[in-house]
Tab-separated table of C-alpha atoms in Angstrom:
chain	number	residue	atom	x	y	z
A	18	GLN	CA	0.000	0.000	0.000
A	19	LYS	CA	1.359	3.402	-0.952
A	20	GLU	CA	1.817	5.847	1.880
A	21	VAL	CA	-0.023	8.650	0.082
A	22	GLU	CA	-2.507	7.819	-2.644
A	23	GLN	CA	-4.084	10.046	-5.251
A	24	ASN	CA	-6.095	9.334	-8.351
A	25	SER	CA	-3.794	10.164	-11.251
A	26	GLY	CA	-6.622	11.546	-13.374
A	27	PRO	CA	-6.894	13.450	-15.560
A	28	LEU	CA	-9.758	15.152	-13.810
A	29	SER	CA	-11.586	17.373	-16.272
A	30	VAL	CA	-13.886	20.174	-15.120
A	31	PRO	CA	-15.476	23.036	-17.048
A	32	GLU	CA	-14.354	26.578	-16.408
A	33	GLY	CA	-16.173	28.062	-13.419
A	34	ALA	CA	-16.936	24.707	-11.809
A	35	ILE	CA	-15.633	23.312	-8.531
A	36	ALA	CA	-12.719	20.897	-8.804
A	37	SER	CA	-12.414	18.329	-6.024
A	38	LEU	CA	-9.066	16.608	-5.500
A	39	ASN	CA	-8.708	13.774	-3.042
A	40	CYS	CA	-5.887	12.127	-1.148
A	41	THR	CA	-5.653	9.291	1.372
A	42	TYR	CA	-2.712	8.412	3.580
A	43	SER	CA	-1.794	5.264	5.420
A	44	ASP	CA	0.303	6.489	8.351
A	45	ARG	CA	-1.949	7.481	11.261
A	46	GLY	CA	1.000	9.340	12.741
A	47	SER	CA	0.914	11.874	9.911
A	48	GLN	CA	0.470	15.290	11.375
A	49	SER	CA	0.732	17.938	8.671
A	50	PHE	CA	-0.785	17.932	5.222
A	51	PHE	CA	0.148	19.986	2.200
A	52	TRP	CA	-1.129	20.653	-1.280
A	53	TYR	CA	1.334	21.648	-3.988
A	54	ARG	CA	0.622	22.621	-7.571
A	55	GLN	CA	3.100	21.645	-10.280
A	56	TYR	CA	2.924	22.876	-13.839
A	57	SER	CA	4.582	20.711	-16.456
A	58	GLY	CA	8.348	21.152	-16.359
A	59	LYS	CA	8.205	23.408	-13.302
A	60	SER	CA	8.801	23.012	-9.588
A	61	PRO	CA	6.112	22.370	-6.958
A	62	GLU	CA	4.414	25.463	-5.601
A	63	LEU	CA	2.859	25.391	-2.129
A	64	ILE	CA	-0.859	26.161	-2.224
A	65	MET	CA	-2.110	25.267	1.231
A	66	PHE	CA	-1.348	23.345	4.375
A	67	ILE	CA	-3.638	22.029	7.083
A	68	TYR	CA	-2.934	20.542	10.491
A	69	SER	CA	-6.322	20.246	12.195
A	70	ASN	CA	-9.486	18.381	11.342
A	71	GLY	CA	-12.017	20.424	9.408
A	72	ASP	CA	-11.837	22.994	6.652
A	73	LYS	CA	-9.341	25.704	5.891
A	74	GLU	CA	-10.107	28.311	3.258
A	75	ASP	CA	-7.753	30.564	1.331
A	76	GLY	CA	-9.276	32.466	-1.562
A	77	ARG	CA	-10.662	30.004	-4.098
A	78	PHE	CA	-9.015	27.065	-2.325
A	79	THR	CA	-10.381	25.005	0.564
A	80	ALA	CA	-8.472	22.190	2.191
A	81	GLN	CA	-10.389	19.580	4.164
A	82	LEU	CA	-8.890	17.126	6.630
A	83	ASN	CA	-10.451	14.087	8.280
A	84	LYS	CA	-7.861	12.299	10.365
A	85	ALA	CA	-10.251	9.527	11.437
A	86	SER	CA	-10.735	8.580	7.790
A	87	GLN	CA	-7.131	9.442	6.877
A	88	TYR	CA	-8.407	11.637	4.117
A	89	VAL	CA	-7.494	15.094	2.887
A	90	SER	CA	-8.992	16.984	-0.021
A	91	LEU	CA	-8.592	20.215	-1.944
A	92	LEU	CA	-11.512	22.097	-3.443
A	93	ILE	CA	-10.920	24.725	-6.108
A	94	ARG	CA	-13.881	27.020	-6.660
A	95	ASP	CA	-14.496	28.921	-9.893
A	96	SER	CA	-11.888	26.826	-11.703
A	97	GLN	CA	-9.864	28.660	-14.326
A	98	PRO	CA	-7.844	27.305	-17.265
A	99	SER	CA	-4.742	28.534	-15.420
A	100	ASP	CA	-5.537	26.003	-12.674
A	101	SER	CA	-4.739	23.203	-15.120
A	102	ALA	CA	-1.753	21.466	-13.526
A	103	THR	CA	-0.800	18.456	-11.446
A	104	TYR	CA	-1.773	18.719	-7.791
A	105	LEU	CA	0.437	16.946	-5.300
A	106	CYS	CA	-0.679	15.883	-1.859
A	107	ALA	CA	2.079	15.573	0.739
A	108	VAL	CA	2.206	14.600	4.399
A	109	ILE	CA	4.694	14.971	7.221
A	110	HIS	CA	5.121	12.506	10.027
A	111	PHE	CA	7.238	14.226	12.585
A	112	THR	CA	10.204	12.251	13.757
A	113	GLY	CA	13.377	13.123	15.536
A	114	GLY	CA	15.040	13.179	12.159
A	115	GLY	CA	13.124	16.047	10.639
A	116	ASN	CA	10.165	16.944	8.544
A	117	LYS	CA	10.491	15.098	5.275
A	118	LEU	CA	7.532	15.307	2.939
A	119	THR	CA	5.990	12.119	1.573
A	120	PHE	CA	4.243	12.849	-1.711
A	121	GLY	CA	1.491	11.198	-3.646
A	122	THR	CA	1.980	10.798	-7.373
A	123	GLY	CA	-0.362	13.678	-8.098
A	124	THR	CA	-3.685	14.285	-9.815
A	125	GLN	CA	-3.706	15.985	-13.192
A	126	LEU	CA	-6.411	18.629	-13.413
A	127	LYS	CA	-7.693	19.983	-16.719
A	128	VAL	CA	-9.996	22.976	-16.706
A	129	GLU	CA	-11.786	23.214	-20.024
A	130	LEU	CA	-13.172	26.331	-21.667
B	16	ASN	CA	13.132	38.464	-1.396
B	17	ALA	CA	14.854	35.799	-3.428
B	18	GLY	CA	13.440	32.323	-3.293
B	19	VAL	CA	15.309	29.047	-3.267
B	20	MET	CA	18.020	29.086	-5.901
B	21	GLN	CA	19.393	26.080	-7.710
B	22	ASN	CA	22.067	25.748	-10.314
B	23	PRO	CA	22.617	24.643	-12.883
B	24	ARG	CA	19.064	24.446	-14.185
B	25	HIS	CA	20.052	21.848	-16.747
B	26	LEU	CA	23.007	19.501	-16.558
B	27	VAL	CA	24.134	16.950	-19.104
B	28	ARG	CA	26.651	14.302	-18.149
B	29	ARG	CA	28.011	11.179	-19.790
B	30	ARG	CA	27.916	7.877	-17.969
B	31	GLY	CA	30.693	7.660	-15.408
B	32	GLN	CA	31.071	11.404	-14.905
B	33	GLU	CA	30.279	13.327	-11.737
B	34	ALA	CA	27.321	15.644	-11.250
B	35	ARG	CA	27.276	18.477	-8.714
B	36	LEU	CA	23.996	20.195	-7.983
B	37	ARG	CA	23.853	23.355	-5.883
B	38	CYS	CA	21.120	24.832	-3.730
B	39	SER	CA	20.950	28.124	-1.869
B	40	PRO	CA	18.000	28.247	0.549
B	41	MET	CA	15.707	31.208	1.003
B	42	LYS	CA	17.051	33.998	3.163
B	43	GLY	CA	16.495	33.158	6.788
B	44	HIS	CA	16.041	29.439	6.123
B	45	SER	CA	18.495	26.990	7.601
B	46	HIS	CA	16.830	23.680	6.717
B	47	VAL	CA	17.478	22.155	3.301
B	48	TYR	CA	15.799	19.142	1.740
B	49	TRP	CA	16.632	17.372	-1.520
B	50	TYR	CA	13.993	15.505	-3.527
B	51	ARG	CA	14.191	13.591	-6.788
B	52	GLN	CA	11.465	13.288	-9.397
B	53	LEU	CA	11.968	10.518	-11.912
B	54	PRO	CA	10.053	10.697	-15.209
B	55	GLU	CA	6.400	9.813	-14.667
B	56	GLU	CA	6.974	9.284	-10.948
B	57	GLY	CA	6.301	11.253	-7.812
B	58	LEU	CA	8.694	13.305	-5.769
B	59	LYS	CA	10.851	11.219	-3.455
B	60	PHE	CA	12.696	12.500	-0.409
B	61	MET	CA	16.447	12.033	-0.488
B	62	VAL	CA	18.128	13.926	2.346
B	63	TYR	CA	17.571	16.620	4.967
B	64	LEU	CA	20.411	18.856	6.103
B	65	GLN	CA	21.076	21.727	8.416
B	66	LYS	CA	24.281	23.728	8.406
B	67	GLU	CA	27.200	21.287	8.692
B	68	ASN	CA	24.882	18.417	9.646
B	69	ILE	CA	23.074	15.656	7.816
B	70	ILE	CA	19.891	15.088	9.798
B	71	ASP	CA	18.122	12.413	7.731
B	72	GLU	CA	19.571	10.631	4.705
B	73	SER	CA	17.137	7.742	4.670
B	74	GLY	CA	16.179	8.417	1.036
B	75	MET	CA	19.677	8.550	-0.381
B	76	PRO	CA	20.922	5.661	-2.486
B	77	LYS	CA	23.629	3.809	-0.582
B	78	GLU	CA	26.298	4.344	-3.190
B	79	ARG	CA	27.491	7.207	-5.384
B	80	PHE	CA	25.280	9.868	-3.784
B	81	SER	CA	26.360	12.330	-1.114
B	82	ALA	CA	25.190	15.680	0.189
B	83	GLU	CA	26.599	18.482	2.254
B	84	PHE	CA	25.571	21.874	3.584
B	85	PRO	CA	28.709	23.682	4.701
B	86	LYS	CA	28.866	26.558	7.121
B	87	GLU	CA	29.465	28.904	4.219
B	88	GLY	CA	28.004	28.475	0.756
B	89	PRO	CA	25.258	26.423	-0.848
B	90	SER	CA	24.158	22.893	-0.184
B	91	ILE	CA	25.596	20.458	-2.703
B	92	LEU	CA	24.211	17.148	-3.923
B	93	ARG	CA	26.951	15.109	-5.513
B	94	ILE	CA	26.440	12.100	-7.743
B	95	GLN	CA	29.533	10.148	-8.667
B	96	GLN	CA	29.843	7.875	-11.700
B	97	VAL	CA	26.415	8.766	-13.017
B	98	VAL	CA	24.289	6.187	-14.807
B	99	ARG	CA	21.320	6.686	-17.125
B	100	GLY	CA	18.917	5.858	-14.298
B	101	ASP	CA	20.070	9.001	-12.497
B	102	SER	CA	18.395	11.144	-15.153
B	103	ALA	CA	15.715	13.047	-13.281
B	104	ALA	CA	14.702	16.413	-11.908
B	105	TYR	CA	16.360	17.170	-8.585
B	106	PHE	CA	14.595	19.677	-6.398
B	107	CYS	CA	15.832	21.460	-3.343
B	108	ALA	CA	13.454	22.848	-0.739
B	109	SER	CA	14.060	24.994	2.308
B	110	SER	CA	12.178	25.850	5.464
B	111	PRO	CA	12.797	28.217	8.365
B	112	SER	CA	14.074	27.072	11.716
B	113	LEU	CA	11.353	28.508	13.842
B	114	GLY	CA	7.998	30.177	13.694
B	115	ALA	CA	4.625	29.546	12.173
B	116	ASN	CA	6.121	28.501	8.840
B	117	TYR	CA	8.474	25.944	10.345
B	118	ASN	CA	6.966	23.002	8.503
B	119	GLU	CA	6.397	24.699	5.169
B	120	GLN	CA	8.894	23.797	2.495
B	121	PHE	CA	9.461	26.030	-0.492
B	122	PHE	CA	10.946	24.538	-3.604
B	123	GLY	CA	13.606	25.797	-5.942
B	124	PRO	CA	13.302	25.594	-9.739
B	125	GLY	CA	15.128	22.275	-9.872
B	126	THR	CA	18.054	20.879	-11.794
B	127	ARG	CA	17.226	18.631	-14.715
B	128	LEU	CA	19.976	16.050	-15.025
B	129	THR	CA	20.350	14.131	-18.256
B	130	VAL	CA	22.827	11.278	-18.429
B	131	LEU	CA	23.853	10.277	-21.939
């Protein structure tokens, strides 16, 4: 079982719709959760992070965390063509050795005109 | 406020040569992480360093790979005797030591290594 799982997609949504990206993780000790956006050929860009159960909103983005279900999601409202990218879910399990990120393989999002 | 800097952005090496990848963290950041992204694969952690210390190298291949973060200068990821399977994008990330953003890692533009 992979530590962080995402549907590879592509997930296609029309412009203006809500895009819902999902991620599950296997390690119950995971404590911090991150969403990165990566355009083709570029580096990951941090969008949001969440530590506590519930929702966290930032502009058009909402992150949702359910630790009991080991599930984290990202909602993108009013999707734009510029949102078309691969979205990476990452988790941190704090250890004495540091805060390494464990990534999923990403979900490709396509926002269509 | 400059972000994480990496150089070179593209590096071509022949099999058996050495590759040196450099990373300068964001100003005020003292934690450096290296990740590798193989074609069509996810990002994989390699090593975590603080100044003059390797904190976690659990993701580093046992041979040919080494990393350092000296007191002065950038962090360096060194790959000796490169093979074609080393061709990948290598990303460096940095985070601050303290504060609300302690766990947030910001990525550099990456170095794309091609081994011929």
